[in-house]
mmCIF file of C-alpha atoms in Angstrom:
data_model
loop_
_atom_site.group_PDB
_atom_site.id
_atom_site.type_symbol
_atom_site.label_atom_id
_atom_site.label_comp_id
_atom_site.label_asym_id
_atom_site.label_seq_id
_atom_site.Cartn_x
_atom_site.Cartn_y
_atom_site.Cartn_z
ATOM 1 C CA MET A 1 0.000 0.000 0.000
ATOM 2 C CA THR A 2 1.293 3.486 -0.800
ATOM 3 C CA ASP A 3 1.518 6.255 1.764
ATOM 4 C CA LEU A 4 -0.992 8.332 -0.143
ATOM 5 C CA ALA A 5 -3.316 5.436 -0.647
ATOM 6 C CA GLN A 6 -3.700 5.229 3.122
ATOM 7 C CA LEU A 7 -5.637 8.478 2.928
ATOM 8 C CA GLY A 8 -8.482 6.519 1.464
ATOM 9 C CA SER A 9 -9.245 5.401 5.011
ATOM 10 C CA GLN A 10 -10.809 8.794 5.717
ATOM 11 C CA PRO A 11 -14.640 8.631 5.678
ATOM 12 C CA GLU A 12 -15.062 11.153 2.917
ATOM 13 C CA LEU A 13 -12.464 9.436 0.758
ATOM 14 C CA CYS A 14 -13.880 5.936 0.825
ATOM 15 C CA VAL A 15 -14.151 5.536 -2.924
ATOM 16 C CA ASP A 16 -12.858 2.602 -4.935
ATOM 17 C CA ASP A 17 -9.528 3.970 -6.098
ATOM 18 C CA GLU A 18 -9.483 1.767 -9.172
ATOM 19 C CA THR A 19 -12.713 3.286 -10.476
ATOM 20 C CA ARG A 20 -12.086 6.907 -9.470
ATOM 21 C CA VAL A 21 -11.933 9.177 -12.521
ATOM 22 C CA ALA A 22 -9.121 11.738 -12.713
ATOM 23 C CA HIS A 23 -10.603 15.236 -13.052
ATOM 24 C CA TRP A 24 -7.573 17.059 -14.450
ATOM 25 C CA PRO A 25 -9.468 20.186 -15.607
ATOM 26 C CA ALA A 26 -10.692 20.561 -12.024
ATOM 27 C CA VAL A 27 -7.136 20.179 -10.700
ATOM 28 C CA PHE A 28 -5.931 22.926 -13.038
ATOM 29 C CA SER A 29 -8.860 25.118 -11.964
ATOM 30 C CA LEU A 30 -7.674 24.798 -8.366
ATOM 31 C CA ALA A 31 -4.175 25.807 -9.464
ATOM 32 C CA PHE A 32 -5.689 28.857 -11.148
ATOM 33 C CA GLY A 33 -7.650 29.649 -7.992
ATOM 34 C CA VAL A 34 -4.628 29.491 -5.690
ATOM 35 C CA PHE A 35 -2.743 31.562 -8.254
ATOM 36 C CA GLY A 36 -5.358 34.296 -7.860
ATOM 37 C CA LEU A 37 -5.366 34.068 -4.072
ATOM 38 C CA VAL A 38 -1.595 34.248 -3.673
ATOM 39 C CA THR A 39 -1.309 37.020 -6.267
ATOM 40 C CA ALA A 40 -3.825 39.098 -4.314
ATOM 41 C CA GLU A 41 -2.132 38.275 -1.008
ATOM 42 C CA PHE A 42 1.232 39.669 -2.060
ATOM 43 C CA LEU A 43 0.183 42.651 -4.165
ATOM 44 C CA PRO A 44 0.960 45.037 -1.270
ATOM 45 C CA VAL A 45 4.615 43.956 -1.451
ATOM 46 C CA SER A 46 5.087 45.663 -4.824
ATOM 47 C CA LEU A 47 2.584 48.479 -4.168
ATOM 48 C CA LEU A 48 3.587 49.261 -0.592
ATOM 49 C CA THR A 49 5.187 52.671 -1.156
ATOM 50 C CA PRO A 50 2.362 54.276 -3.226
ATOM 51 C CA MET A 51 -0.291 52.712 -0.969
ATOM 52 C CA ALA A 52 1.347 54.202 2.115
ATOM 53 C CA ALA A 53 1.610 57.632 0.475
ATOM 54 C CA ASP A 54 -2.018 57.611 -0.698
ATOM 55 C CA LEU A 55 -3.426 56.442 2.633
ATOM 56 C CA GLY A 56 -1.153 58.755 4.627
ATOM 57 C CA VAL A 57 0.487 56.052 6.744
ATOM 58 C CA SER A 58 3.965 54.532 7.089
ATOM 59 C CA ASN A 59 5.388 51.663 5.064
ATOM 60 C CA GLY A 60 5.293 49.547 8.204
ATOM 61 C CA ALA A 61 1.575 50.238 8.662
ATOM 62 C CA VAL A 62 0.703 49.195 5.105
ATOM 63 C CA GLY A 63 2.840 46.102 5.600
ATOM 64 C CA GLN A 64 0.248 45.028 8.139
ATOM 65 C CA ALA A 65 -2.170 44.530 5.223
ATOM 66 C CA ILE A 66 -0.300 41.270 4.762
ATOM 67 C CA THR A 67 -0.465 40.645 8.502
ATOM 68 C CA ALA A 68 -4.258 41.013 8.530
ATOM 69 C CA THR A 69 -4.598 38.509 5.705
ATOM 70 C CA ALA A 70 -2.320 36.024 7.424
ATOM 71 C CA VAL A 71 -3.875 36.325 10.899
ATOM 72 C CA VAL A 72 -7.384 35.590 9.619
ATOM 73 C CA ALA A 73 -6.089 32.810 7.360
ATOM 74 C CA ALA A 74 -4.413 31.142 10.350
ATOM 75 C CA PHE A 75 -7.781 30.719 12.069
ATOM 76 C CA ALA A 76 -9.891 30.247 8.938
ATOM 77 C CA GLY A 77 -8.272 26.985 7.851
ATOM 78 C CA PRO A 78 -8.991 24.878 10.959
ATOM 79 C CA LEU A 79 -12.376 26.523 11.554
ATOM 80 C CA LEU A 80 -13.518 25.869 7.990
ATOM 81 C CA VAL A 81 -12.345 22.254 8.132
ATOM 82 C CA LEU A 82 -14.113 21.681 11.471
ATOM 83 C CA GLY A 83 -17.289 23.447 10.404
ATOM 84 C CA SER A 84 -17.611 22.206 6.831
ATOM 85 C CA GLY A 85 -19.514 19.082 7.883
ATOM 86 C CA ARG A 86 -21.592 17.692 5.034
ATOM 87 C CA ILE A 87 -21.314 20.763 2.817
ATOM 88 C CA ASP A 88 -20.255 19.913 -0.717
ATOM 89 C CA ARG A 89 -16.595 20.914 -1.035
ATOM 90 C CA ARG A 90 -17.313 22.337 -4.477
ATOM 91 C CA SER A 91 -19.662 24.940 -2.977
ATOM 92 C CA ILE A 92 -17.011 25.893 -0.422
ATOM 93 C CA VAL A 93 -14.411 26.455 -3.145
ATOM 94 C CA TRP A 94 -16.842 28.625 -5.111
ATOM 95 C CA THR A 95 -17.520 30.742 -2.014
ATOM 96 C CA LEU A 96 -13.800 31.212 -1.385
ATOM 97 C CA MET A 97 -13.248 32.425 -4.945
ATOM 98 C CA ALA A 98 -16.125 34.905 -4.584
ATOM 99 C CA LEU A 99 -14.488 36.250 -1.419
ATOM 100 C CA LEU A 100 -11.279 36.813 -3.384
ATOM 101 C CA ALA A 101 -13.141 39.063 -5.829
ATOM 102 C CA VAL A 102 -15.024 40.967 -3.104
ATOM 103 C CA SER A 103 -11.868 41.539 -1.058
ATOM 104 C CA SER A 104 -9.970 42.943 -4.031
ATOM 105 C CA VAL A 105 -12.773 45.378 -4.894
ATOM 106 C CA LEU A 106 -12.932 46.609 -1.296
ATOM 107 C CA SER A 107 -9.141 47.041 -1.263
ATOM 108 C CA ALA A 108 -9.285 49.070 -4.463
ATOM 109 C CA TYR A 109 -11.786 51.501 -2.971
ATOM 110 C CA ALA A 110 -10.302 51.671 0.533
ATOM 111 C CA SER A 111 -10.108 55.239 1.822
ATOM 112 C CA SER A 112 -8.355 54.387 5.095
ATOM 113 C CA ILE A 113 -6.011 51.798 6.534
ATOM 114 C CA THR A 114 -8.935 50.388 8.561
ATOM 115 C CA THR A 115 -10.983 49.635 5.441
ATOM 116 C CA LEU A 116 -7.956 48.139 3.755
ATOM 117 C CA LEU A 117 -7.285 45.823 6.705
ATOM 118 C CA PHE A 118 -10.921 44.667 6.717
ATOM 119 C CA ALA A 119 -10.755 43.864 3.004
ATOM 120 C CA ARG A 120 -7.535 41.966 3.511
ATOM 121 C CA ALA A 121 -9.106 39.999 6.361
ATOM 122 C CA LEU A 122 -11.752 38.724 3.930
ATOM 123 C CA LEU A 123 -8.972 37.602 1.628
ATOM 124 C CA GLY A 124 -7.373 35.848 4.587
ATOM 125 C CA PHE A 125 -10.482 33.748 5.158
ATOM 126 C CA ALA A 126 -10.513 32.679 1.513
ATOM 127 C CA LEU A 127 -6.804 31.941 1.482
ATOM 128 C CA GLY A 128 -6.736 29.997 4.744
ATOM 129 C CA GLY A 129 -9.742 27.916 3.797
ATOM 130 C CA PHE A 130 -8.348 27.036 0.394
ATOM 131 C CA TRP A 131 -4.906 26.072 1.708
ATOM 132 C CA ALA A 132 -6.435 23.917 4.442
ATOM 133 C CA MET A 133 -8.503 21.932 1.941
ATOM 134 C CA MET A 134 -5.939 21.737 -0.861
ATOM 135 C CA THR A 135 -4.508 18.278 -0.178
ATOM 136 C CA ALA A 136 -7.888 16.711 0.533
ATOM 137 C CA LEU A 137 -9.293 18.205 -2.679
ATOM 138 C CA ALA A 138 -6.465 16.672 -4.696
ATOM 139 C CA LEU A 139 -7.244 13.307 -3.103
ATOM 140 C CA ARG A 140 -10.869 13.612 -4.153
ATOM 141 C CA LEU A 141 -10.165 14.549 -7.749
ATOM 142 C CA VAL A 142 -7.630 11.919 -8.856
ATOM 143 C CA PRO A 143 -6.659 8.311 -8.038
ATOM 144 C CA SER A 144 -4.039 7.975 -5.303
ATOM 145 C CA LYS A 145 -1.277 7.160 -7.805
ATOM 146 C CA ASP A 146 -1.832 10.595 -9.406
ATOM 147 C CA VAL A 147 -1.991 12.611 -6.167
ATOM 148 C CA PRO A 148 1.688 13.707 -6.208
ATOM 149 C CA ARG A 149 1.230 15.054 -9.733
ATOM 150 C CA ALA A 150 -2.039 16.772 -8.799
ATOM 151 C CA MET A 151 -0.482 18.426 -5.740
ATOM 152 C CA SER A 152 2.465 19.602 -7.810
ATOM 153 C CA ILE A 153 0.098 21.185 -10.332
ATOM 154 C CA ILE A 154 -1.900 22.973 -7.636
ATOM 155 C CA ILE A 155 1.197 24.215 -5.821
ATOM 156 C CA MET A 156 2.563 25.365 -9.177
ATOM 157 C CA GLY A 157 -0.147 28.015 -9.005
ATOM 158 C CA VAL A 158 1.694 29.431 -5.999
ATOM 159 C CA SER A 159 4.961 29.468 -7.930
ATOM 160 C CA LEU A 160 3.372 31.220 -10.896
ATOM 161 C CA ALA A 161 1.887 33.792 -8.541
ATOM 162 C CA THR A 162 5.345 34.560 -7.189
ATOM 163 C CA VAL A 163 6.421 35.157 -10.801
ATOM 164 C CA VAL A 164 3.500 37.463 -11.559
ATOM 165 C CA ALA A 165 2.385 39.185 -8.348
ATOM 166 C CA ALA A 166 5.343 41.366 -7.442
ATOM 167 C CA PRO A 167 6.639 42.479 -10.873
ATOM 168 C CA LEU A 168 3.216 42.835 -12.457
ATOM 169 C CA GLY A 169 1.907 44.660 -9.408
ATOM 170 C CA ALA A 170 4.793 47.125 -9.563
ATOM 171 C CA ALA A 171 4.377 47.635 -13.314
ATOM 172 C CA LEU A 172 0.585 48.025 -13.260
ATOM 173 C CA GLY A 173 0.842 50.236 -10.193
ATOM 174 C CA ALA A 174 3.145 52.568 -12.113
ATOM 175 C CA LEU A 175 0.839 52.591 -15.177
ATOM 176 C CA TRP A 176 -2.625 52.592 -13.627
ATOM 177 C CA GLY A 177 -2.133 53.204 -9.909
ATOM 178 C CA TRP A 178 -2.456 50.736 -7.052
ATOM 179 C CA ARG A 179 -6.252 50.882 -6.886
ATOM 180 C CA ALA A 180 -6.721 49.770 -10.491
ATOM 181 C CA THR A 181 -4.233 46.983 -9.867
ATOM 182 C CA PHE A 182 -6.442 45.616 -7.092
ATOM 183 C CA LEU A 183 -9.437 45.798 -9.441
ATOM 184 C CA ALA A 184 -7.483 43.627 -11.860
ATOM 185 C CA ALA A 185 -7.018 41.133 -9.027
ATOM 186 C CA SER A 186 -10.787 41.062 -8.504
ATOM 187 C CA ALA A 187 -11.244 40.221 -12.180
ATOM 188 C CA LEU A 188 -8.813 37.342 -11.724
ATOM 189 C CA GLY A 189 -10.976 36.041 -8.887
ATOM 190 C CA LEU A 190 -14.115 36.215 -11.008
ATOM 191 C CA VAL A 191 -12.453 34.345 -13.872
ATOM 192 C CA SER A 192 -11.303 31.657 -11.425
ATOM 193 C CA LEU A 193 -14.846 31.323 -10.125
ATOM 194 C CA LEU A 194 -16.302 30.981 -13.627
ATOM 195 C CA VAL A 195 -13.796 28.292 -14.570
ATOM 196 C CA GLN A 196 -14.504 26.329 -11.404
ATOM 197 C CA LEU A 197 -18.259 26.626 -11.921
ATOM 198 C CA MET A 198 -17.750 24.813 -15.218
ATOM 199 C CA VAL A 199 -15.266 22.084 -14.309
ATOM 200 C CA LEU A 200 -15.455 21.199 -10.604
ATOM 201 C CA PRO A 201 -17.435 17.979 -10.027
ATOM 202 C CA ARG A 202 -19.633 17.446 -6.986
ATOM 203 C CA LEU A 203 -17.505 16.719 -3.922
ATOM 204 C CA PRO A 204 -19.934 15.582 -1.199
ATOM 205 C CA SER A 205 -18.475 14.932 2.229
ATOM 206 C CA ALA A 206 -19.335 12.397 4.881
ATOM 207 C CA GLY A 207 -18.166 14.860 7.542
ATOM 208 C CA ALA A 208 -15.259 17.054 8.579
ATOM 209 C CA PRO A 209 -12.512 15.904 10.953
ATOM 210 C CA ARG A 210 -13.085 16.274 14.696
ATOM 211 C CA LEU A 211 -10.776 17.991 17.134
ATOM 212 C CA SER A 212 -9.296 14.595 17.935
ATOM 213 C CA ALA A 213 -7.790 14.464 14.432
ATOM 214 C CA PHE A 214 -5.894 17.687 15.132
ATOM 215 C CA ARG A 215 -4.675 16.323 18.463
ATOM 216 C CA THR A 216 -3.507 13.129 16.790
ATOM 217 C CA ALA A 217 -1.628 15.038 14.118
ATOM 218 C CA LEU A 218 0.039 17.283 16.686
ATOM 219 C CA SER A 219 1.129 14.254 18.688
ATOM 220 C CA ARG A 220 3.381 13.133 15.825
ATOM 221 C CA ARG A 221 6.980 14.267 16.142
ATOM 222 C CA ALA A 222 7.453 14.672 12.380
ATOM 223 C CA VAL A 223 4.423 16.956 12.109
ATOM 224 C CA LEU A 224 5.711 19.160 14.927
ATOM 225 C CA ILE A 225 9.187 19.393 13.384
ATOM 226 C CA GLY A 226 7.634 20.526 10.108
ATOM 227 C CA LEU A 227 5.412 23.114 11.784
ATOM 228 C CA VAL A 228 8.289 24.570 13.828
ATOM 229 C CA THR A 229 10.443 24.795 10.702
ATOM 230 C CA ILE A 230 7.651 26.564 8.831
ATOM 231 C CA LEU A 231 7.142 29.069 11.653
ATOM 232 C CA ILE A 232 10.837 29.990 11.756
ATOM 233 C CA VAL A 233 11.685 29.995 8.044
ATOM 234 C CA VAL A 234 8.504 31.574 6.699
ATOM 235 C CA SER A 235 8.432 34.293 9.378
ATOM 236 C CA GLY A 236 12.053 35.137 8.601
ATOM 237 C CA HIS A 237 11.405 35.166 4.881
ATOM 238 C CA PHE A 238 8.361 37.432 5.036
ATOM 239 C CA ALA A 239 9.909 39.810 7.544
ATOM 240 C CA GLY A 240 12.338 40.734 4.772
ATOM 241 C CA PHE A 241 10.337 40.066 1.618
ATOM 242 C CA THR A 242 7.396 42.227 2.715
ATOM 243 C CA PHE A 243 9.750 45.214 2.638
ATOM 244 C CA ILE A 244 11.921 44.265 -0.335
ATOM 245 C CA ARG A 245 10.713 47.266 -2.349
ATOM 246 C CA PRO A 246 11.906 49.843 0.227
ATOM 247 C CA PHE A 247 15.238 47.987 0.380
ATOM 248 C CA LEU A 248 15.657 48.092 -3.396
ATOM 249 C CA GLU A 249 14.693 51.767 -3.451
ATOM 250 C CA GLU A 250 16.989 52.886 -0.643
ATOM 251 C CA VAL A 251 20.069 50.638 -0.820
ATOM 252 C CA PRO A 252 20.869 49.966 -4.523
ATOM 253 C CA ARG A 253 18.536 52.914 -5.373
ATOM 254 C CA LEU A 254 16.682 51.164 -8.186
ATOM 255 C CA GLY A 255 13.932 52.887 -10.156
ATOM 256 C CA VAL A 256 10.428 51.471 -10.664
ATOM 257 C CA SER A 257 11.281 49.661 -13.913
ATOM 258 C CA ALA A 258 14.424 48.122 -12.409
ATOM 259 C CA ILE A 259 12.482 47.042 -9.320
ATOM 260 C CA SER A 260 9.861 45.409 -11.545
ATOM 261 C CA MET A 261 12.558 43.467 -13.392
ATOM 262 C CA THR A 262 14.254 42.461 -10.136
ATOM 263 C CA LEU A 263 10.986 41.211 -8.691
ATOM 264 C CA LEU A 264 10.342 39.368 -11.948
ATOM 265 C CA ALA A 265 13.714 37.651 -11.454
ATOM 266 C CA PHE A 266 12.561 36.718 -7.936
ATOM 267 C CA GLY A 267 9.385 35.199 -9.354
ATOM 268 C CA VAL A 268 11.047 33.311 -12.193
ATOM 269 C CA GLY A 269 13.570 31.980 -9.712
ATOM 270 C CA GLY A 270 10.699 30.826 -7.510
ATOM 271 C CA PHE A 271 9.096 28.935 -10.374
ATOM 272 C CA LEU A 272 12.355 27.118 -11.126
ATOM 273 C CA GLY A 273 12.948 26.458 -7.434
ATOM 274 C CA ASN A 274 9.563 24.758 -7.195
ATOM 275 C CA VAL A 275 10.534 22.294 -9.915
ATOM 276 C CA VAL A 276 14.011 21.540 -8.559
ATOM 277 C CA SER A 277 12.926 21.256 -4.921
ATOM 278 C CA GLY A 278 10.084 18.911 -5.819
ATOM 279 C CA LYS A 279 12.566 16.461 -7.344
ATOM 280 C CA ILE A 280 14.823 16.583 -4.281
ATOM 281 C CA ALA A 281 11.888 16.291 -1.886
ATOM 282 C CA ALA A 282 10.679 13.143 -3.642
ATOM 283 C CA ARG A 283 13.757 11.439 -2.177
ATOM 284 C CA SER A 284 14.323 13.424 1.008
ATOM 285 C CA PRO A 285 11.908 16.180 2.088
ATOM 286 C CA ALA A 286 14.188 17.053 5.008
ATOM 287 C CA TRP A 287 17.138 17.738 2.726
ATOM 288 C CA ALA A 288 14.940 19.740 0.376
ATOM 289 C CA VAL A 289 13.447 21.895 3.129
ATOM 290 C CA GLY A 290 16.765 22.435 4.898
ATOM 291 C CA SER A 291 18.781 23.209 1.775
ATOM 292 C CA VAL A 292 16.375 25.818 0.397
ATOM 293 C CA ALA A 293 16.276 27.505 3.813
ATOM 294 C CA LEU A 294 20.079 27.666 3.858
ATOM 295 C CA LEU A 295 20.031 29.139 0.362
ATOM 296 C CA ILE A 296 17.636 31.869 1.498
ATOM 297 C CA GLY A 297 20.124 32.649 4.251
ATOM 298 C CA ALA A 298 22.963 32.900 1.742
ATOM 299 C CA ALA A 299 20.947 35.172 -0.558
ATOM 300 C CA THR A 300 19.872 37.542 2.206
ATOM 301 C CA LEU A 301 23.426 37.681 3.545
ATOM 302 C CA ALA A 302 24.608 38.671 0.073
ATOM 303 C CA LEU A 303 22.028 41.469 0.005
ATOM 304 C CA VAL A 304 23.268 42.777 3.353
ATOM 305 C CA LEU A 305 26.937 42.704 2.350
ATOM 306 C CA LEU A 306 26.723 43.568 -1.357
ATOM 307 C CA GLY A 307 23.249 45.047 -1.785
ATOM 308 C CA ALA A 308 24.488 48.549 -2.639
ATOM 309 C CA SER A 309 25.469 47.167 -6.058
ATOM 310 C CA PRO A 310 22.415 47.043 -8.378
ATOM 311 C CA THR A 311 23.742 43.881 -10.032
ATOM 312 C CA ALA A 312 24.405 42.130 -6.720
ATOM 313 C CA ALA A 313 20.980 43.181 -5.436
ATOM 314 C CA ALA A 314 19.277 41.758 -8.521
ATOM 315 C CA VAL A 315 21.204 38.470 -8.380
ATOM 316 C CA GLY A 316 20.679 38.104 -4.633
ATOM 317 C CA THR A 317 16.941 38.713 -5.015
ATOM 318 C CA ALA A 318 16.713 36.144 -7.828
ATOM 319 C CA VAL A 319 18.531 33.507 -5.749
ATOM 320 C CA TRP A 320 16.222 34.321 -2.837
ATOM 321 C CA GLY A 321 13.237 33.708 -5.093
ATOM 322 C CA PHE A 322 14.677 30.416 -6.339
ATOM 323 C CA ALA A 323 15.226 29.213 -2.781
ATOM 324 C CA PHE A 324 11.861 30.197 -1.358
ATOM 325 C CA GLY A 325 10.048 28.906 -4.443
ATOM 326 C CA GLY A 326 11.107 25.424 -3.448
ATOM 327 C CA PHE A 327 9.975 25.692 0.175
ATOM 328 C CA PRO A 328 6.165 25.206 -0.119
ATOM 329 C CA VAL A 329 6.346 22.058 -2.244
ATOM 330 C CA ALA A 330 9.126 20.553 -0.108
ATOM 331 C CA VAL A 331 7.365 21.176 3.193
ATOM 332 C CA SER A 332 4.024 19.989 1.738
ATOM 333 C CA ILE A 333 5.613 16.663 0.816
ATOM 334 C CA TRP A 334 7.151 16.484 4.303
ATOM 335 C CA ASN A 335 3.703 17.089 5.819
ATOM 336 C CA ALA A 336 2.032 14.476 3.597
ATOM 337 C CA ARG A 337 4.508 11.842 4.728
ATOM 338 C CA ALA A 338 4.259 12.856 8.361
ATOM 339 C CA ALA A 339 0.460 12.376 8.478
ATOM 340 C CA PRO A 340 -0.753 10.504 5.377
ATOM 341 C CA ASP A 341 -3.938 9.378 7.144
ATOM 342 C CA LEU A 342 -4.979 12.854 8.376
ATOM 343 C CA ALA A 343 -5.151 14.888 5.167
ATOM 344 C CA GLU A 344 -7.560 17.675 6.144
ATOM 345 C CA ALA A 345 -6.370 18.071 9.747
ATOM 346 C CA ALA A 346 -2.682 18.079 8.807
ATOM 347 C CA GLY A 347 -3.400 20.374 5.865
ATOM 348 C CA ALA A 348 -5.220 22.828 8.125
ATOM 349 C CA LEU A 349 -2.323 22.827 10.582
ATOM 350 C CA LEU A 350 0.160 23.435 7.780
ATOM 351 C CA SER A 351 -1.983 26.278 6.444
ATOM 352 C CA SER A 352 -2.279 27.878 9.889
ATOM 353 C CA SER A 353 1.447 27.618 10.578
ATOM 354 C CA PHE A 354 2.199 29.303 7.249
ATOM 355 C CA GLN A 355 -0.183 32.142 7.962
ATOM 356 C CA VAL A 356 0.960 32.632 11.577
ATOM 357 C CA ALA A 357 4.516 32.783 10.260
ATOM 358 C CA ILE A 358 3.587 35.301 7.560
ATOM 359 C CA ALA A 359 1.752 37.461 10.091
ATOM 360 C CA SER A 360 4.518 37.371 12.696
ATOM 361 C CA GLY A 361 7.143 37.998 10.029
ATOM 362 C CA ALA A 362 5.280 41.034 8.705
ATOM 363 C CA VAL A 363 4.814 42.399 12.241
ATOM 364 C CA VAL A 364 8.477 41.986 13.146
ATOM 365 C CA GLY A 365 9.508 43.311 9.749
ATOM 366 C CA GLY A 366 7.299 46.364 10.159
ATOM 367 C CA ILE A 367 8.862 47.157 13.523
ATOM 368 C CA LEU A 368 12.391 46.650 12.206
ATOM 369 C CA VAL A 369 11.927 48.591 8.981
ATOM 370 C CA ASP A 370 10.502 51.593 10.837
ATOM 371 C CA GLY A 371 13.189 51.439 13.542
ATOM 372 C CA MET A 372 16.310 50.177 11.755
ATOM 373 C CA GLY A 373 15.602 50.651 8.060
ATOM 374 C CA PRO A 374 15.330 48.010 5.320
ATOM 375 C CA THR A 375 18.830 46.603 5.810
ATOM 376 C CA GLY A 376 18.103 45.737 9.441
ATOM 377 C CA VAL A 377 15.102 43.647 8.493
ATOM 378 C CA ILE A 378 17.124 41.707 5.904
ATOM 379 C CA VAL A 379 19.690 40.877 8.604
ATOM 380 C CA TYR A 380 16.888 39.452 10.739
ATOM 381 C CA SER A 381 15.616 37.374 7.799
ATOM 382 C CA CYS A 382 19.055 35.875 7.275
ATOM 383 C CA ALA A 383 19.416 34.826 10.921
ATOM 384 C CA ALA A 384 15.912 33.359 11.186
ATOM 385 C CA VAL A 385 16.032 31.160 8.094
ATOM 386 C CA ILE A 386 19.419 29.716 9.079
ATOM 387 C CA VAL A 387 17.956 28.682 12.438
ATOM 388 C CA GLY A 388 15.013 27.057 10.635
ATOM 389 C CA ALA A 389 17.363 25.195 8.316
ATOM 390 C CA ALA A 390 19.270 23.852 11.317
ATOM 391 C CA VAL A 391 16.050 22.480 12.840
ATOM 392 C CA MET A 392 15.157 20.508 9.736
ATOM 393 C CA LEU A 393 18.682 19.321 8.910
ATOM 394 C CA THR A 394 19.175 17.955 12.437
ATOM 395 C CA LEU A 395 15.856 16.963 13.985
ATOM 396 C CA GLY A 396 14.101 16.558 10.648
ATOM 397 C CA ARG A 397 16.761 14.330 9.119
ATOM 398 C CA ALA A 398 16.866 12.187 12.274
ATOM 399 C CA SER A 399 13.082 11.763 12.167
ATOM 400 C CA GLU A 400 13.190 10.988 8.465
ATOM 401 C CA ARG A 401 15.777 8.273 8.926
ATOM 402 C CA ALA A 402 13.819 6.790 11.833
ATOM 403 C CA ARG A 403 10.613 6.653 9.799
ATOM 404 C CA GLY A 404 12.389 5.394 6.684
ATOM 405 C CA THR A 405 10.635 7.988 4.512
ATOM 406 C CA GLY A 406 13.468 8.825 2.206
ATOM 407 C CA ALA A 407 11.808 6.950 -0.648
ATOM 408 C CA PRO A 408 9.545 8.575 -3.203
ATOM 409 C CA LEU A 409 5.930 9.247 -2.217
ATOM 410 C CA SER A 410 4.682 6.392 -4.307
ATOM 411 C CA SER A 411 6.622 3.890 -2.237
ATOM 412 C CA SER A 412 5.783 2.469 1.146
#
């Protein structure tokens, strides 16, 4: 029996795997949906400076637009999983996509930081709910032998968003203004909803996990190691990445077009990192997670030491993107192996840990950027991700060897 096949023991997944039809258009529609959600989540990164000027607040204050999204998402995932009960999962996905569109429209017309934070909280609910259900949805849409491929496709939507969100946001913000850019994000949400209305099959559920499933997942050492690593690495990453535009403006003194190209390099690097890390993680998730975290540390250190050079800043940012692009897929594979029989509960915990890390990183980053400037926050990022890498390369590798999970996902 495969690790992923064991997930069929969940009540809602008790379907004859041999007769289950693979719904690949639906899988791609989920990738498109998460692409829209992540694009909207990180638009403030590339639009931070003009948003702060227009709303009359500091860069650190606007950075909390990401915090608001992440805080709500951290609670939304587990709550949605616990409360979803017998609701058809298709209807839940449709609702989440509608929230993406509504949130983006409200952000576009925000006249104060309070309104903006409320709009971003709505996005957080959609994002947290989608991330929490992502693995279980893949299990419902394809036979178990195709689940790794389906998860890779869905997570690829995240990688594509990292390619598009920052550079396109900066470019469209310069051409149209930040408000019109958020309206474009709402259109993306509506298109995602229309596609999913056409291709998502019915996904009835026999019931959501109980609290006991979360307790069981948290009792597993491998799950805890993964969650701790996520909290450290992702918080460190987003403390710096949230304020990458001010760094590029003040240290290498790049103009808007150069910043757009640098952020595009970050995104392209992230897309490539997703592919490379997925191949490494198929053999050893611990090595994949730990190595990309170390690479983030090396890239941020290069920015601190050599960032005054426009070329060095661009290269360092691209390497940073490559490294972080590989983190979500690597840690998702780690999580799947750590709790293959608790898909929704483990997925909700992973989603919450990501969002708590994003929120805490943005908060710490906002404090540091206002008090120490953009270079200070990059120093913090470097230190945090190296600590996270150490956790996975020591405790994670030991756990991996003990569980004998160095083989590909399709093997027992």
